[in-house]
Short mmCIF file of C-alpha atoms in Angstrom, two decimals:
data_model
loop_
_atom_site.label_atom_id
_atom_site.label_comp_id
_atom_site.label_asym_id
_atom_site.label_seq_id
_atom_site.Cartn_x
_atom_site.Cartn_y
_atom_site.Cartn_z
CA MET R 1463 92.18 55.06 39.91
CA LYS R 1464 95.67 55.73 38.63
CA LYS R 1465 94.90 59.45 38.17
CA LEU R 1466 93.42 59.62 41.67
CA PHE R 1467 96.54 57.93 43.10
CA VAL R 1468 98.85 60.48 41.35
CA LEU R 1469 96.72 63.40 42.54
CA THR R 1470 96.84 62.12 46.11
CA ILE R 1471 100.69 61.89 45.99
CA VAL R 1472 100.97 65.46 44.61
CA ILE R 1473 98.74 66.87 47.41
CA LEU R 1474 100.75 64.98 50.03
CA LEU R 1475 104.09 66.40 48.74
CA LEU R 1476 102.75 69.90 48.63
CA THR R 1477 101.50 69.59 52.23
CA LEU R 1478 104.86 68.32 53.42
CA ALA R 1479 106.66 71.19 51.68
CA GLY R 1480 104.38 73.72 53.37
CA CYS R 1481 105.05 72.20 56.76
CA ASN R 1482 108.87 72.38 56.28
CA GLN R 1483 108.70 76.08 55.40
CA SER R 1484 106.57 76.95 58.42
CA GLU R 1485 108.91 75.09 60.81
CA ASN R 1486 112.05 77.03 59.66
CA PRO R 1487 111.97 80.31 61.64
CA SER R 1488 114.20 83.21 60.65
CA SER R 1489 117.33 83.56 62.72
CA SER R 1490 117.21 86.30 65.37
CA SER R 1491 120.92 87.07 64.69
CA THR R 1492 119.93 89.20 61.70
CA GLY R 1493 118.04 91.46 64.09
CA GLN R 1494 116.64 94.64 62.71
CA ASN R 1495 118.20 94.05 59.25
CA GLU R 1496 115.27 91.74 58.38
CA THR R 1497 112.77 94.36 59.52
CA ALA R 1498 114.48 96.99 57.41
CA ASN R 1499 114.51 94.80 54.30
CA SER R 1500 110.84 93.89 54.74
CA ALA R 1501 109.64 97.47 55.00
CA SER R 1502 108.84 98.57 51.45
CA ASN R 1503 106.26 101.28 52.18
CA GLY R 1504 108.29 103.50 54.49
CA THR R 1505 106.22 102.60 57.55
CA ALA R 1506 107.73 101.04 60.64
CA GLN R 1507 107.20 97.27 60.64
CA PRO R 1508 107.27 95.58 64.08
CA ASN R 1509 109.14 92.28 64.18
CA GLN R 1510 106.61 90.33 66.14
CA SER R 1511 108.05 87.57 68.32
CA ASP R 1512 106.48 85.17 70.80
CA ASN R 1513 109.34 85.97 73.20
CA ALA R 1514 109.44 89.73 72.65
CA MET R 1515 108.52 92.02 75.52
CA ALA R 1516 108.14 89.47 78.26
CA PHE R 1517 110.74 89.92 80.99
CA ASP R 1518 112.73 86.77 81.74
CA PHE R 1519 113.35 87.17 85.46
CA ASP R 1520 115.26 83.87 85.68
CA ASN R 1521 117.88 85.12 83.22
CA GLN R 1522 117.29 88.87 84.02
CA GLN R 1523 116.79 89.80 80.37
CA VAL R 1524 114.25 90.75 77.76
CA THR R 1525 114.03 89.87 74.08
CA LEU R 1526 113.83 93.00 71.91
CA ASN R 1527 111.78 93.19 68.70
CA SER R 1528 115.15 93.22 66.88
CA GLY R 1529 115.76 89.65 68.08
CA TYR R 1530 118.56 90.55 70.48
CA THR R 1531 118.35 90.04 74.22
CA MET R 1532 119.05 92.85 76.65
CA PRO R 1533 119.60 92.82 80.43
CA ILE R 1534 116.68 94.39 82.36
CA ASN R 1535 118.89 96.19 84.89
CA GLY R 1536 122.00 98.16 84.22
CA LEU R 1537 124.08 101.28 84.98
CA GLY R 1538 123.35 104.81 83.87
CA THR R 1539 126.41 107.00 83.44
CA TYR R 1540 124.98 110.48 83.26
CA SER R 1541 127.34 112.95 85.09
CA LEU R 1542 130.20 110.37 85.31
CA GLU R 1543 133.29 111.53 83.53
CA GLY R 1544 136.96 110.57 83.24
CA GLU R 1545 138.44 108.16 85.76
CA GLU R 1546 135.24 108.15 87.76
CA ALA R 1547 133.34 106.83 84.79
CA VAL R 1548 135.95 104.19 84.17
CA GLN R 1549 135.90 103.04 87.80
CA SER R 1550 132.06 103.04 87.96
CA VAL R 1551 131.65 100.93 84.84
CA THR R 1552 134.43 98.61 86.06
CA ALA R 1553 132.65 98.20 89.41
CA ALA R 1554 129.40 97.56 87.59
CA LEU R 1555 130.93 94.86 85.40
CA ASP R 1556 132.59 93.29 88.44
CA SER R 1557 129.16 93.26 90.18
CA GLY R 1558 127.56 91.37 87.28
CA VAL R 1559 126.01 94.35 85.48
CA ARG R 1560 125.95 93.78 81.71
CA LEU R 1561 123.90 96.78 80.55
CA ILE R 1562 125.69 100.13 80.28
CA ASP R 1563 123.98 103.37 79.18
CA THR R 1564 125.91 106.40 77.89
CA ALA R 1565 125.40 109.29 75.42
CA TYR R 1566 127.37 111.77 73.33
CA ILE R 1567 126.18 114.66 75.53
CA TYR R 1568 127.52 112.92 78.66
CA SER R 1569 131.07 113.49 77.34
CA ASN R 1570 132.17 110.08 78.63
CA GLU R 1571 132.09 107.72 75.69
CA GLU R 1572 135.88 107.46 75.71
CA SER R 1573 135.88 106.48 79.38
CA ILE R 1574 133.03 104.00 78.94
CA GLY R 1575 134.87 102.36 76.02
CA GLU R 1576 138.08 102.25 78.05
CA ALA R 1577 136.36 100.38 80.91
CA ILE R 1578 134.74 97.91 78.50
CA ASN R 1579 137.96 97.27 76.57
CA GLN R 1580 140.08 96.72 79.68
CA SER R 1581 137.49 94.42 81.33
CA ASP R 1582 137.86 90.63 81.41
CA VAL R 1583 134.11 90.42 80.56
CA PRO R 1584 133.82 89.35 76.91
CA ARG R 1585 132.53 92.12 74.68
CA GLU R 1586 129.61 90.01 73.46
CA GLU R 1587 128.26 89.71 77.00
CA ILE R 1588 128.03 93.51 77.42
CA PHE R 1589 125.02 95.46 76.10
CA LEU R 1590 126.05 99.05 75.42
CA ILE R 1591 123.65 101.86 74.64
CA THR R 1592 124.72 105.31 73.39
CA LYS R 1593 122.75 108.20 72.00
CA LEU R 1594 122.90 110.91 69.32
CA TYR R 1595 122.11 114.40 70.47
CA PRO R 1596 120.02 116.76 68.32
CA SER R 1597 123.13 118.86 67.52
CA GLN R 1598 124.40 115.74 65.64
CA PHE R 1599 121.28 115.08 63.63
CA ASP R 1600 122.41 117.14 60.63
CA ASP R 1601 125.26 114.69 59.92
CA ALA R 1602 124.20 111.55 61.78
CA GLU R 1603 126.19 109.21 59.59
CA ALA R 1604 129.39 110.88 60.63
CA ALA R 1605 128.18 111.10 64.26
CA ILE R 1606 127.72 107.33 64.36
CA ASP R 1607 131.25 106.68 63.11
CA GLN R 1608 132.64 109.20 65.60
CA ALA R 1609 130.79 107.47 68.44
CA LEU R 1610 132.39 104.15 67.54
CA GLU R 1611 135.78 105.85 67.41
CA ARG R 1612 135.39 107.45 70.82
CA LEU R 1613 134.23 104.14 72.31
CA ASN R 1614 136.96 102.21 70.47
CA LEU R 1615 134.47 99.53 69.59
CA ASP R 1616 133.45 97.84 66.33
CA TYR R 1617 129.70 98.06 67.08
CA VAL R 1618 127.25 99.31 69.63
CA ASP R 1619 124.41 97.12 70.82
CA MET R 1620 121.85 99.98 70.70
CA MET R 1621 121.82 103.62 69.61
CA LEU R 1622 119.04 106.05 70.48
CA LEU R 1623 118.08 109.53 69.41
CA HIS R 1624 118.40 111.44 72.67
CA HIS R 1625 115.24 113.51 72.16
CA PRO R 1626 113.19 114.94 69.32
CA GLY R 1627 114.81 117.62 67.19
CA SER R 1628 115.28 119.06 63.75
CA ASN R 1629 116.09 116.31 61.20
CA ASP R 1630 115.40 113.54 63.67
CA VAL R 1631 113.76 111.41 61.01
CA GLU R 1632 116.86 111.71 58.79
CA ALA R 1633 119.09 110.92 61.79
CA TYR R 1634 117.00 107.77 62.54
CA GLN R 1635 117.28 106.72 58.89
CA ALA R 1636 121.08 107.03 59.22
CA MET R 1637 120.86 104.64 62.15
CA GLU R 1638 118.78 102.30 60.11
CA GLN R 1639 121.55 102.25 57.52
CA ALA R 1640 124.12 101.67 60.24
CA VAL R 1641 122.10 98.59 61.32
CA ALA R 1642 122.38 97.23 57.76
CA ASP R 1643 126.12 98.04 57.86
CA GLY R 1644 126.67 96.14 61.07
CA LYS R 1645 127.66 99.19 63.14
CA ILE R 1646 124.60 99.13 65.34
CA ARG R 1647 122.55 96.08 66.35
CA SER R 1648 119.30 97.72 67.62
CA ILE R 1649 118.01 101.28 67.50
CA GLY R 1650 115.49 103.33 69.50
CA LEU R 1651 114.38 106.61 70.92
CA SER R 1652 114.72 108.58 74.16
CA ASN R 1653 112.19 111.08 75.46
CA TRP R 1654 109.50 110.30 72.89
CA TYR R 1655 105.94 110.26 74.19
CA VAL R 1656 102.63 109.36 72.59
CA GLU R 1657 102.13 112.39 70.31
CA GLU R 1658 105.75 112.33 69.26
CA LEU R 1659 105.63 108.59 68.43
CA GLU R 1660 102.40 108.96 66.53
CA GLU R 1661 104.03 111.53 64.24
CA PHE R 1662 107.42 109.85 64.04
CA LEU R 1663 106.83 106.14 63.49
CA PRO R 1664 105.04 106.37 60.11
CA GLN R 1665 108.14 108.08 58.71
CA VAL R 1666 110.64 105.35 59.48
CA SER R 1667 111.15 101.75 58.42
CA ILE R 1668 112.45 100.01 61.52
CA THR R 1669 110.30 100.01 64.60
CA PRO R 1670 112.35 101.22 67.60
CA ALA R 1671 113.39 98.37 69.83
CA LEU R 1672 113.31 100.60 72.92
CA VAL R 1673 112.00 103.93 74.13
CA GLN R 1674 113.87 105.42 77.15
CA ASN R 1675 111.89 107.93 79.20
CA GLU R 1676 111.87 109.35 82.75
CA VAL R 1677 110.02 106.91 84.96
CA HIS R 1678 109.84 106.82 88.78
CA PRO R 1679 107.09 106.59 91.41
CA TYR R 1680 106.46 110.38 91.29
CA TYR R 1681 106.34 110.36 87.47
CA GLN R 1682 104.89 107.06 86.33
CA GLU R 1683 103.78 107.59 82.70
CA ASN R 1684 100.87 105.21 83.20
CA ASP R 1685 99.38 106.26 79.89
CA VAL R 1686 102.64 106.22 77.89
CA ILE R 1687 104.11 102.89 79.01
CA PRO R 1688 101.25 100.65 77.84
CA TYR R 1689 101.03 102.59 74.53
CA ILE R 1690 104.72 101.88 73.88
CA GLN R 1691 104.55 98.29 75.00
CA ASP R 1692 101.52 97.63 72.80
CA LEU R 1693 103.81 98.53 69.86
CA SER R 1694 106.13 95.65 70.87
CA ILE R 1695 108.71 98.26 72.05
CA VAL R 1696 110.51 97.85 75.37
CA VAL R 1697 110.36 100.72 77.86
CA GLN R 1698 113.51 101.79 79.78
CA GLY R 1699 113.37 104.26 82.62
CA TRP R 1700 115.96 106.93 83.37
CA TYR R 1701 115.98 108.65 86.79
CA PRO R 1702 114.34 105.51 88.30
CA LEU R 1703 115.28 106.82 91.75
CA GLY R 1704 113.99 110.29 91.10
CA GLY R 1705 117.08 112.07 89.85
CA ARG R 1706 119.55 114.36 91.46
CA GLY R 1707 117.90 116.78 93.90
CA HIS R 1708 114.95 114.43 94.29
CA THR R 1709 116.41 111.06 95.27
CA ARG R 1710 116.52 111.76 99.06
CA GLU R 1711 112.84 112.59 99.12
CA LEU R 1712 111.82 109.56 97.14
CA LEU R 1713 113.94 107.16 99.05
CA GLY R 1714 112.51 108.51 102.27
CA ASP R 1715 108.90 108.18 101.21
CA GLU R 1716 107.05 106.33 104.03
CA VAL R 1717 105.10 104.13 101.71
CA ILE R 1718 108.31 102.88 100.09
CA THR R 1719 110.34 102.51 103.30
CA GLU R 1720 107.55 100.48 104.94
CA ILE R 1721 107.47 98.13 102.00
CA ALA R 1722 111.26 97.89 102.13
CA ASP R 1723 111.14 96.96 105.82
CA VAL R 1724 108.75 94.16 105.09
CA HIS R 1725 111.10 92.61 102.52
CA GLY R 1726 114.36 93.41 104.30
CA LYS R 1727 115.40 95.50 101.29
CA SER R 1728 116.45 99.09 100.69
CA ALA R 1729 114.05 101.72 99.39
CA ALA R 1730 116.08 101.89 96.20
CA GLN R 1731 115.73 98.12 95.66
CA VAL R 1732 111.98 98.32 96.16
CA ILE R 1733 111.63 101.14 93.60
CA LEU R 1734 113.78 99.32 91.06
CA ARG R 1735 111.73 96.12 91.57
CA TRP R 1736 108.55 98.11 91.18
CA ASN R 1737 109.83 99.30 87.78
CA LEU R 1738 110.76 95.76 86.72
CA GLN R 1739 107.30 94.41 87.66
CA LYS R 1740 105.77 97.21 85.54
CA GLY R 1741 107.88 95.95 82.60
CA VAL R 1742 110.32 98.90 82.71
CA VAL R 1743 114.06 98.30 82.32
CA VAL R 1744 116.07 100.21 84.97
CA ILE R 1745 119.48 102.00 84.63
CA PRO R 1746 120.14 103.68 87.97
CA GLY R 1747 123.30 105.77 88.02
CA SER R 1748 125.97 105.59 90.72
CA SER R 1749 129.68 105.91 91.28
CA ASN R 1750 129.51 104.09 94.61
CA PRO R 1751 130.49 100.38 94.20
CA GLU R 1752 128.28 99.38 97.14
CA HIS R 1753 125.26 101.13 95.69
CA ILE R 1754 125.99 99.70 92.27
CA LEU R 1755 125.99 96.18 93.71
CA GLU R 1756 122.90 96.89 95.82
CA ASN R 1757 121.06 97.97 92.64
CA THR R 1758 121.56 94.56 91.10
CA GLN R 1759 120.04 92.59 94.00
CA LEU R 1760 116.46 92.76 92.73
CA TYR R 1761 115.59 89.18 91.99
CA ASP R 1762 115.19 87.48 95.36
CA PHE R 1763 111.91 89.17 96.30
CA GLU R 1764 108.63 90.15 94.68
CA LEU R 1765 106.22 92.94 95.47
CA THR R 1766 102.62 91.93 96.11
CA ASP R 1767 99.70 93.39 94.14
CA GLU R 1768 98.86 95.50 97.15
CA GLU R 1769 102.42 96.85 97.40
CA MET R 1770 102.46 97.62 93.68
CA ALA R 1771 99.17 99.46 94.09
CA ALA R 1772 100.48 101.45 97.04
CA ILE R 1773 103.48 102.67 95.01
CA ASN R 1774 101.25 103.34 91.99
CA ALA R 1775 99.20 105.72 94.22
CA LEU R 1776 102.28 107.94 94.76
CA ASP R 1777 102.12 109.28 91.20
CA ARG R 1778 102.28 113.11 91.15
CA ASN R 1779 102.89 113.52 87.42
CA GLU R 1780 106.01 115.29 88.63
CA LYS R 1781 108.69 115.41 86.00
CA HIS R 1782 112.25 116.02 87.32
CA ASP R 1783 113.91 117.04 84.03
CA TRP R 1784 112.86 119.02 81.06
CA TYR R 1785 112.97 116.29 78.39
#
């Protein structure tokens, strides 16, 4: 009986120890560092999370596979330069926007950094994305440091490779190291589609937190978006309103304007809401403070299944840029 009693106590202690371990989740603040450290075979390892991927419409954010949260609507800054870029980002921050997208090739990182640094909005509340262009891939480590210098910031919330190019794997690996060094919090890709991802992902250690591609009602990527999301990667859409030279036609589409009339919303708001309900983060660009504010007012209405289907039927597979 004495031996049986001792054995019972040992089993009970081991059971309690196991429970304590399972109830101590890893902290999300380590982000993609944990993913990088756990990848020992050179293959991207998704950081699975119960909260990852699902849009939180109440707080207007999504949890990335890196553990960080990102707003689901923001401001794109393509073609904005100098004082116009400063004023546009300032107007966005004043309108409650907390997601700002820029890139080396936009030639406005200095202006974006100036707006962020002079804002009263705390830096930790702003989610900043920038990108490395293929011309920088040969020395990505230096390019990362130069981006931080131009932005005049200690870190960026996310850095993407702008599109596939020579030495893109090596450039991504430099970003992985920058995550470990605390210079970048999350990393991802822009203009990568199914074939490109199938080739690329087995060569890197950290699964991208985000893939940013062209998405709008005339180019919906209905095969690409689910593929990316199934990898626990968030999708973000550029040119959500069709892009320069195409916006007027898209905003004037009768299907969209009729839905807008029903909800008392603009065509732009309907398109942006359609993206959000598809699980696509939106970064419309504008230098007009009124339009910037309008593009944030997306959470007081919801499209019906029938309205979503009507917009889905507009797909033309019509790409508006070469990426």
